[in-house]
Amino acid sequence: MNNKTQGSSLGQASLASQVSSSGRGFSLGSLLRRPETGSFLGLVAVFVFFAIFGGKNFASITGAASWLNVAASLGIVAIPIGLLMIAGELDISIGSLVPAGSMTTAIISGHFHAPILVGIGAALALGAVVGLINGILVLRTAVPSFIVTMGTLFAMAGLTLGFSVILTGTTSVPLVAGPEAKWLLGRFIGGIFQVTIFWWIAAAIVFGFILHYSHWGNWILAMGGDKVSARNAGIPTERMTVLLFMCSGASATFVGMSQAILYNSAQVSAGQSYIFNSIVAVVVGGVLLTGGYGSVVGIVLGTLTFAIVNQGIYYTAFDANWASLIIGVLLLLAVLMNTRFRKLALTYTSSKGRAKK
């Protein structure tokens, strides 16, 4: 590949970074081309819809807590998944890693009565190791990450079920964490807000800095646009791929571990919904399925939008069975809207480049 082609590919790959930088002038044109603009408009529309049809209960503190608690747990998983998708990869093994993290903590610190820090450390280490395995398999086999992580999904589900029955004789294990662990990971603030919300905010800040204000973020965006060109440009694509999978795995087991501490028990059956829900939240947040475009702010907004739709339906007079239809329509509209905003961004970037010449 010649330098001209390589430069063009990397330029398109880092489109979101260029648009984000151009938005610092606060012009309306640059604002409309930001990756998170479509997700913000979607969030506003959904919130207004349920505020009208859900009544005062939806807009109350209790109502806000219902969808913020859902958004927090989902958001901690969705942000690393979003970064993986921006880099052109996908991890669906999180569906098994959430219950694996929960059961690991409960078995070690609940059934065998080890210190809670040991259970927490084991859960996080498990997620990181599985992520490491996923990353290495993707790189060494050249098999699409969707297929690799599907295999890991079923493998971890079987291992979690098998070991829980062998070690404890049951698929549901109680856990009584100490007051420090409860205060940090498993309490309700004001009796209704899960402390996980603050962990979600912290994750958004950390990953937002990485994606938008560090060279690692430029690498991630470039990998999603053209991984071969990114590697030829000197970007350590293999190392970044493995690290992203490790972050995804650790975030999933973190959610499982925190839920075990919050609810004082763990079950092997929880977690499968995170596969679909996290992808929906990320796509609604403006991340392209083809990679190379997206933002952490957009993922956060997409997660909030999904949580509001998921919980808001119960505050209306509509049949709750229509929730899946609404989410499906939302996903379709989000994809169409985000495609439109990406085309605007491409047009803006191209015209800006010609103007400079």
CSV table of C-alpha atoms in Angstrom, one decimal:
chain,number,residue,atom,x,y,z
A,1,MET,CA,0.0,0.0,0.0
A,2,ASN,CA,1.5,3.4,-1.0
A,3,ASN,CA,1.7,6.3,1.3
A,4,LYS,CA,-1.1,8.2,-0.4
A,5,THR,CA,-3.6,5.4,0.1
A,6,GLN,CA,-2.4,4.8,3.6
A,7,GLY,CA,-2.8,8.4,4.6
A,8,SER,CA,-6.3,8.5,3.1
A,9,SER,CA,-7.4,5.4,5.0
A,10,LEU,CA,-6.1,6.7,8.3
A,11,GLY,CA,-7.7,10.1,7.6
A,12,GLN,CA,-11.1,8.5,7.2
A,13,ALA,CA,-10.5,6.2,10.2
A,14,SER,CA,-9.9,9.1,12.5
A,15,LEU,CA,-13.0,10.9,11.3
A,16,ALA,CA,-14.6,11.1,14.7
A,17,SER,CA,-11.4,12.7,16.1
A,18,GLN,CA,-11.4,15.3,13.4
A,19,VAL,CA,-15.0,16.1,13.8
A,20,SER,CA,-14.6,16.3,17.6
A,21,SER,CA,-11.8,18.8,17.2
A,22,SER,CA,-13.7,20.9,14.7
A,23,GLY,CA,-16.6,21.1,17.2
A,24,ARG,CA,-14.5,23.1,19.7
A,25,GLY,CA,-15.4,26.2,17.8
A,26,PHE,CA,-19.0,25.7,18.9
A,27,SER,CA,-20.4,26.4,15.4
A,28,LEU,CA,-23.8,24.8,14.6
A,29,GLY,CA,-22.4,23.0,11.6
A,30,SER,CA,-19.6,21.3,13.6
A,31,LEU,CA,-22.0,20.5,16.4
A,32,LEU,CA,-24.5,18.7,14.1
A,33,ARG,CA,-21.6,16.6,12.8
A,34,ARG,CA,-20.4,15.3,16.1
A,35,PRO,CA,-20.9,11.5,16.7
A,36,GLU,CA,-23.1,12.0,19.8
A,37,THR,CA,-25.5,14.6,18.3
A,38,GLY,CA,-27.9,12.0,16.9
A,39,SER,CA,-27.9,10.1,20.2
A,40,PHE,CA,-28.6,13.3,22.1
A,41,LEU,CA,-31.6,14.2,19.9
A,42,GLY,CA,-32.9,10.6,20.4
A,43,LEU,CA,-32.5,10.8,24.1
A,44,VAL,CA,-34.4,14.1,24.3
A,45,ALA,CA,-37.2,12.7,22.1
A,46,VAL,CA,-37.5,9.5,24.1
A,47,PHE,CA,-37.5,11.4,27.4
A,48,VAL,CA,-40.2,13.8,26.3
A,49,PHE,CA,-42.3,10.9,25.0
A,50,PHE,CA,-42.3,9.0,28.3
A,51,ALA,CA,-42.5,12.2,30.3
A,52,ILE,CA,-45.8,12.9,28.5
A,53,PHE,CA,-47.2,9.4,28.5
A,54,GLY,CA,-45.6,8.2,31.8
A,55,GLY,CA,-46.9,11.0,33.9
A,56,LYS,CA,-45.3,12.4,37.0
A,57,ASN,CA,-44.2,9.0,38.3
A,58,PHE,CA,-41.7,8.6,35.4
A,59,ALA,CA,-40.2,12.1,36.0
A,60,SER,CA,-40.1,11.6,39.8
A,61,ILE,CA,-36.9,10.7,41.7
A,62,THR,CA,-38.0,7.1,42.0
A,63,GLY,CA,-38.7,6.9,38.3
A,64,ALA,CA,-35.3,8.4,37.5
A,65,ALA,CA,-33.6,5.9,39.9
A,66,SER,CA,-35.3,3.0,38.0
A,67,TRP,CA,-33.7,3.9,34.7
A,68,LEU,CA,-30.4,5.3,36.0
A,69,ASN,CA,-29.8,2.0,37.9
A,70,VAL,CA,-30.3,0.0,34.7
A,71,ALA,CA,-28.2,2.4,32.7
A,72,ALA,CA,-25.3,2.2,35.2
A,73,SER,CA,-24.9,-1.5,35.1
A,74,LEU,CA,-25.3,-1.6,31.4
A,75,GLY,CA,-23.2,1.4,30.8
A,76,ILE,CA,-20.1,0.0,32.6
A,77,VAL,CA,-20.2,-2.9,30.1
A,78,ALA,CA,-21.3,-0.8,27.1
A,79,ILE,CA,-18.4,1.7,27.1
A,80,PRO,CA,-15.6,-1.0,26.6
A,81,ILE,CA,-17.9,-2.8,24.1
A,82,GLY,CA,-18.2,0.6,22.3
A,83,LEU,CA,-14.5,1.1,22.1
A,84,LEU,CA,-14.1,-2.4,20.8
A,85,MET,CA,-16.7,-1.7,18.1
A,86,ILE,CA,-15.0,1.6,17.2
A,87,ALA,CA,-11.8,-0.5,16.8
A,88,GLY,CA,-13.6,-2.9,14.4
A,89,GLU,CA,-14.1,-5.8,16.9
A,90,LEU,CA,-17.0,-7.2,18.9
A,91,ASP,CA,-17.2,-9.1,22.2
A,92,ILE,CA,-20.4,-11.1,23.0
A,93,SER,CA,-18.7,-13.3,25.7
A,94,ILE,CA,-19.8,-10.6,28.2
A,95,GLY,CA,-23.1,-12.5,28.4
A,96,SER,CA,-21.3,-15.3,30.3
A,97,LEU,CA,-18.7,-13.1,32.0
A,98,VAL,CA,-21.3,-11.2,34.0
A,99,PRO,CA,-22.6,-14.3,35.8
A,100,ALA,CA,-19.1,-15.7,35.9
A,101,GLY,CA,-17.9,-12.7,37.9
A,102,SER,CA,-20.9,-12.9,40.1
A,103,MET,CA,-20.5,-16.6,40.9
A,104,THR,CA,-16.7,-16.3,41.3
A,105,THR,CA,-17.1,-13.7,44.0
A,106,ALA,CA,-19.9,-15.6,45.7
A,107,ILE,CA,-18.2,-19.0,45.7
A,108,ILE,CA,-14.8,-17.7,46.9
A,109,SER,CA,-16.0,-15.1,49.5
A,110,GLY,CA,-19.5,-16.6,50.2
A,111,HIS,CA,-19.2,-20.4,50.0
A,112,PHE,CA,-15.5,-20.7,51.1
A,113,HIS,CA,-15.6,-17.5,53.3
A,114,ALA,CA,-12.4,-16.0,51.9
A,115,PRO,CA,-11.9,-12.2,52.4
A,116,ILE,CA,-14.1,-10.2,50.0
A,117,LEU,CA,-11.1,-8.6,48.4
A,118,VAL,CA,-9.9,-12.1,47.3
A,119,GLY,CA,-13.3,-12.7,45.7
A,120,ILE,CA,-13.3,-9.3,44.0
A,121,GLY,CA,-9.7,-9.7,42.7
A,122,ALA,CA,-10.5,-13.2,41.4
A,123,ALA,CA,-13.5,-12.0,39.5
A,124,LEU,CA,-11.7,-9.1,37.9
A,125,ALA,CA,-8.7,-11.3,37.1
A,126,LEU,CA,-11.1,-13.9,35.5
A,127,GLY,CA,-12.5,-11.2,33.2
A,128,ALA,CA,-9.1,-9.9,32.2
A,129,VAL,CA,-7.8,-13.5,31.5
A,130,VAL,CA,-10.8,-14.3,29.3
A,131,GLY,CA,-10.4,-11.0,27.5
A,132,LEU,CA,-6.7,-11.9,27.0
A,133,ILE,CA,-7.7,-15.3,25.5
A,134,ASN,CA,-10.3,-13.6,23.3
A,135,GLY,CA,-7.7,-11.1,22.0
A,136,ILE,CA,-5.0,-13.7,21.3
A,137,LEU,CA,-7.5,-16.0,19.6
A,138,VAL,CA,-8.8,-13.2,17.3
A,139,LEU,CA,-5.2,-12.3,16.4
A,140,ARG,CA,-3.7,-15.7,15.9
A,141,THR,CA,-6.7,-17.4,14.1
A,142,ALA,CA,-7.9,-14.5,12.0
A,143,VAL,CA,-11.4,-15.7,12.8
A,144,PRO,CA,-13.9,-12.8,13.2
A,145,SER,CA,-14.2,-11.7,16.8
A,146,PHE,CA,-17.9,-12.4,16.8
A,147,ILE,CA,-17.3,-16.1,16.2
A,148,VAL,CA,-14.4,-16.3,18.7
A,149,THR,CA,-16.3,-14.6,21.5
A,150,MET,CA,-19.4,-16.7,20.7
A,151,GLY,CA,-17.3,-19.8,21.4
A,152,THR,CA,-16.0,-18.1,24.6
A,153,LEU,CA,-19.6,-17.3,25.5
A,154,PHE,CA,-20.7,-20.9,25.5
A,155,ALA,CA,-17.5,-22.2,27.1
A,156,MET,CA,-17.7,-19.8,30.0
A,157,ALA,CA,-21.4,-20.5,30.5
A,158,GLY,CA,-20.6,-24.2,30.8
A,159,LEU,CA,-17.6,-23.7,33.0
A,160,THR,CA,-19.6,-21.4,35.4
A,161,LEU,CA,-22.4,-23.9,35.6
A,162,GLY,CA,-20.2,-26.9,36.0
A,163,PHE,CA,-17.9,-25.5,38.7
A,164,SER,CA,-20.7,-24.0,40.7
A,165,VAL,CA,-22.4,-27.4,40.9
A,166,ILE,CA,-19.2,-29.2,41.6
A,167,LEU,CA,-18.0,-26.8,44.3
A,168,THR,CA,-21.2,-25.8,45.9
A,169,GLY,CA,-23.8,-28.3,44.8
A,170,THR,CA,-26.2,-25.5,43.6
A,171,THR,CA,-26.5,-22.8,40.9
A,172,SER,CA,-27.4,-20.0,43.4
A,173,VAL,CA,-24.8,-19.0,46.0
A,174,PRO,CA,-25.4,-16.6,48.9
A,175,LEU,CA,-22.9,-13.9,49.7
A,176,VAL,CA,-22.6,-11.6,52.7
A,177,ALA,CA,-20.0,-8.9,52.1
A,178,GLY,CA,-18.4,-6.7,54.7
A,179,PRO,CA,-19.5,-3.1,55.3
A,180,GLU,CA,-16.6,-1.6,53.3
A,181,ALA,CA,-17.4,-3.7,50.2
A,182,LYS,CA,-21.1,-2.9,50.6
A,183,TRP,CA,-20.4,0.8,50.9
A,184,LEU,CA,-18.2,0.9,47.8
A,185,LEU,CA,-20.0,-1.6,45.5
A,186,GLY,CA,-23.3,-2.8,46.8
A,187,ARG,CA,-25.5,-0.1,48.5
A,188,PHE,CA,-28.4,2.1,47.6
A,189,ILE,CA,-27.8,5.8,48.0
A,190,GLY,CA,-30.9,7.4,49.5
A,191,GLY,CA,-32.5,4.0,49.4
A,192,ILE,CA,-33.1,4.0,45.6
A,193,PHE,CA,-29.9,4.9,43.7
A,194,GLN,CA,-27.3,2.2,43.3
A,195,VAL,CA,-23.7,3.2,44.0
A,196,THR,CA,-22.8,1.6,40.7
A,197,ILE,CA,-24.0,4.9,39.1
A,198,PHE,CA,-20.8,6.6,40.3
A,199,TRP,CA,-18.6,3.7,39.0
A,200,TRP,CA,-20.3,4.3,35.6
A,201,ILE,CA,-19.5,8.0,35.7
A,202,ALA,CA,-15.9,7.2,36.6
A,203,ALA,CA,-15.7,4.7,33.7
A,204,ALA,CA,-17.1,7.3,31.3
A,205,ILE,CA,-14.5,9.9,32.4
A,206,VAL,CA,-11.6,7.5,32.2
A,207,PHE,CA,-12.5,5.9,28.8
A,208,GLY,CA,-13.6,9.3,27.5
A,209,PHE,CA,-10.2,10.7,28.2
A,210,ILE,CA,-8.5,7.7,26.6
A,211,LEU,CA,-10.6,7.9,23.4
A,212,HIS,CA,-10.8,11.7,22.9
A,213,TYR,CA,-7.7,13.2,24.6
A,214,SER,CA,-4.9,10.6,24.2
A,215,HIS,CA,-3.0,9.0,21.4
A,216,TRP,CA,-4.5,5.7,22.3
A,217,GLY,CA,-7.9,7.1,21.1
A,218,ASN,CA,-6.5,8.0,17.7
A,219,TRP,CA,-5.1,4.5,17.5
A,220,ILE,CA,-8.5,3.0,18.3
A,221,LEU,CA,-10.3,5.1,15.7
A,222,ALA,CA,-7.6,4.3,13.1
A,223,MET,CA,-7.9,0.6,13.8
A,224,GLY,CA,-11.6,0.7,13.1
A,225,GLY,CA,-11.1,2.5,9.8
A,226,ASP,CA,-8.4,0.3,8.3
A,227,LYS,CA,-6.4,-2.0,10.6
A,228,VAL,CA,-3.8,-2.8,8.0
A,229,SER,CA,-3.1,0.8,7.3
A,230,ALA,CA,-3.0,1.5,11.0
A,231,ARG,CA,-0.4,-1.2,11.5
A,232,ASN,CA,1.7,0.0,8.6
A,233,ALA,CA,1.6,3.5,10.2
A,234,GLY,CA,3.3,2.1,13.3
A,235,ILE,CA,0.2,1.7,15.5
A,236,PRO,CA,0.5,-1.4,17.8
A,237,THR,CA,-2.8,-2.9,16.7
A,238,GLU,CA,-2.2,-6.3,18.2
A,239,ARG,CA,-1.5,-4.9,21.7
A,240,MET,CA,-4.4,-2.5,21.5
A,241,THR,CA,-6.8,-5.3,20.4
A,242,VAL,CA,-5.8,-7.5,23.4
A,243,LEU,CA,-6.1,-4.6,25.8
A,244,LEU,CA,-9.5,-3.7,24.6
A,245,PHE,CA,-10.7,-7.3,25.0
A,246,MET,CA,-9.3,-7.4,28.5
A,247,CYS,CA,-11.1,-4.2,29.4
A,248,SER,CA,-14.3,-5.6,28.1
A,249,GLY,CA,-13.9,-8.8,30.0
A,250,ALA,CA,-13.0,-7.1,33.3
A,251,SER,CA,-15.9,-4.6,33.0
A,252,ALA,CA,-18.3,-7.5,32.6
A,253,THR,CA,-17.1,-9.4,35.7
A,254,PHE,CA,-17.0,-6.1,37.6
A,255,VAL,CA,-20.7,-5.7,37.0
A,256,GLY,CA,-21.4,-9.3,38.0
A,257,MET,CA,-19.3,-9.0,41.1
A,258,SER,CA,-21.0,-5.7,42.2
A,259,GLN,CA,-24.5,-7.2,41.6
A,260,ALA,CA,-23.6,-10.2,43.8
A,261,ILE,CA,-22.5,-7.8,46.6
A,262,LEU,CA,-25.6,-5.6,46.1
A,263,TYR,CA,-28.1,-8.5,46.1
A,264,ASN,CA,-26.2,-10.8,48.5
A,265,SER,CA,-26.3,-13.7,46.1
A,266,ALA,CA,-25.2,-14.9,42.7
A,267,GLN,CA,-26.9,-17.0,40.0
A,268,VAL,CA,-25.5,-18.7,36.9
A,269,SER,CA,-28.5,-17.7,34.7
A,270,ALA,CA,-28.1,-13.9,34.9
A,271,GLY,CA,-26.3,-11.8,32.2
A,272,GLN,CA,-27.4,-13.0,28.8
A,273,SER,CA,-29.4,-9.8,28.2
A,274,TYR,CA,-26.2,-7.7,28.3
A,275,ILE,CA,-25.1,-9.1,24.9
A,276,PHE,CA,-28.0,-7.5,23.0
A,277,ASN,CA,-28.6,-4.6,25.3
A,278,SER,CA,-25.0,-3.3,25.2
A,279,ILE,CA,-24.8,-3.5,21.4
A,280,VAL,CA,-28.1,-1.6,21.1
A,281,ALA,CA,-26.9,1.1,23.5
A,282,VAL,CA,-23.7,1.5,21.7
A,283,VAL,CA,-25.3,1.7,18.2
A,284,VAL,CA,-28.0,4.1,19.5
A,285,GLY,CA,-25.0,6.1,20.9
A,286,GLY,CA,-23.7,6.7,17.4
A,287,VAL,CA,-21.0,4.0,17.1
A,288,LEU,CA,-20.9,2.5,13.6
A,289,LEU,CA,-21.1,-1.3,13.3
A,290,THR,CA,-18.3,-1.0,10.7
A,291,GLY,CA,-16.0,0.7,13.2
A,292,GLY,CA,-13.9,3.9,13.1
A,293,TYR,CA,-16.5,6.3,14.3
A,294,GLY,CA,-18.1,7.0,17.7
A,295,SER,CA,-17.7,8.7,21.0
A,296,VAL,CA,-17.9,7.9,24.7
A,297,VAL,CA,-20.4,10.7,25.3
A,298,GLY,CA,-22.6,9.2,22.6
A,299,ILE,CA,-22.4,5.7,24.2
A,300,VAL,CA,-23.4,7.2,27.5
A,301,LEU,CA,-26.4,8.9,25.9
A,302,GLY,CA,-27.3,5.8,24.0
A,303,THR,CA,-27.2,3.8,27.2
A,304,LEU,CA,-29.5,6.3,28.9
A,305,THR,CA,-31.9,6.2,25.9
A,306,PHE,CA,-32.1,2.4,26.1
A,307,ALA,CA,-32.6,2.4,29.8
A,308,ILE,CA,-35.4,5.0,29.6
A,309,VAL,CA,-37.2,3.0,26.9
A,310,ASN,CA,-36.6,-0.2,28.8
A,311,GLN,CA,-38.1,1.1,32.1
A,312,GLY,CA,-40.3,3.9,30.8
A,313,ILE,CA,-42.8,1.6,29.2
A,314,TYR,CA,-43.8,0.4,32.7
A,315,TYR,CA,-44.9,3.9,33.6
A,316,THR,CA,-47.3,4.3,30.7
A,317,ALA,CA,-50.7,2.7,30.0
A,318,PHE,CA,-49.2,0.8,27.1
A,319,ASP,CA,-48.9,-3.0,27.2
A,320,ALA,CA,-45.4,-3.8,28.4
A,321,ASN,CA,-45.2,-6.5,25.7
A,322,TRP,CA,-44.6,-3.7,23.2
A,323,ALA,CA,-41.3,-2.8,24.8
A,324,SER,CA,-39.3,-5.0,22.5
A,325,LEU,CA,-41.0,-3.5,19.4
A,326,ILE,CA,-40.2,0.0,20.6
A,327,ILE,CA,-36.5,-0.9,21.2
A,328,GLY,CA,-36.3,-2.5,17.8
A,329,VAL,CA,-37.8,0.5,16.1
A,330,LEU,CA,-35.4,2.7,18.1
A,331,LEU,CA,-32.4,0.7,17.0
A,332,LEU,CA,-33.4,1.0,13.3
A,333,LEU,CA,-34.1,4.7,13.6
A,334,ALA,CA,-30.8,5.2,15.4
A,335,VAL,CA,-28.8,3.4,12.7
A,336,LEU,CA,-30.5,5.5,10.0
A,337,MET,CA,-29.9,8.7,11.9
A,338,ASN,CA,-26.3,7.9,12.7
A,339,THR,CA,-25.6,7.0,9.1
A,340,ARG,CA,-26.9,10.4,8.1
A,341,PHE,CA,-24.7,12.2,10.6
A,342,ARG,CA,-21.7,10.3,9.4
A,343,LYS,CA,-22.3,11.3,5.8
A,344,LEU,CA,-22.6,14.9,7.0
A,345,ALA,CA,-19.3,14.5,8.8
A,346,LEU,CA,-17.6,13.0,5.7
A,347,THR,CA,-18.9,15.8,3.6
A,348,TYR,CA,-17.7,18.4,6.1
A,349,THR,CA,-14.2,16.8,6.4
A,350,SER,CA,-13.8,16.5,2.6
A,351,SER,CA,-14.8,20.1,2.0
A,352,LYS,CA,-12.6,21.3,4.8
A,353,GLY,CA,-9.6,19.5,3.3
A,354,ARG,CA,-10.3,21.0,-0.2
A,355,ALA,CA,-10.6,24.5,1.4
A,356,LYS,CA,-7.2,24.2,3.0
A,357,LYS,CA,-5.6,23.3,-0.3
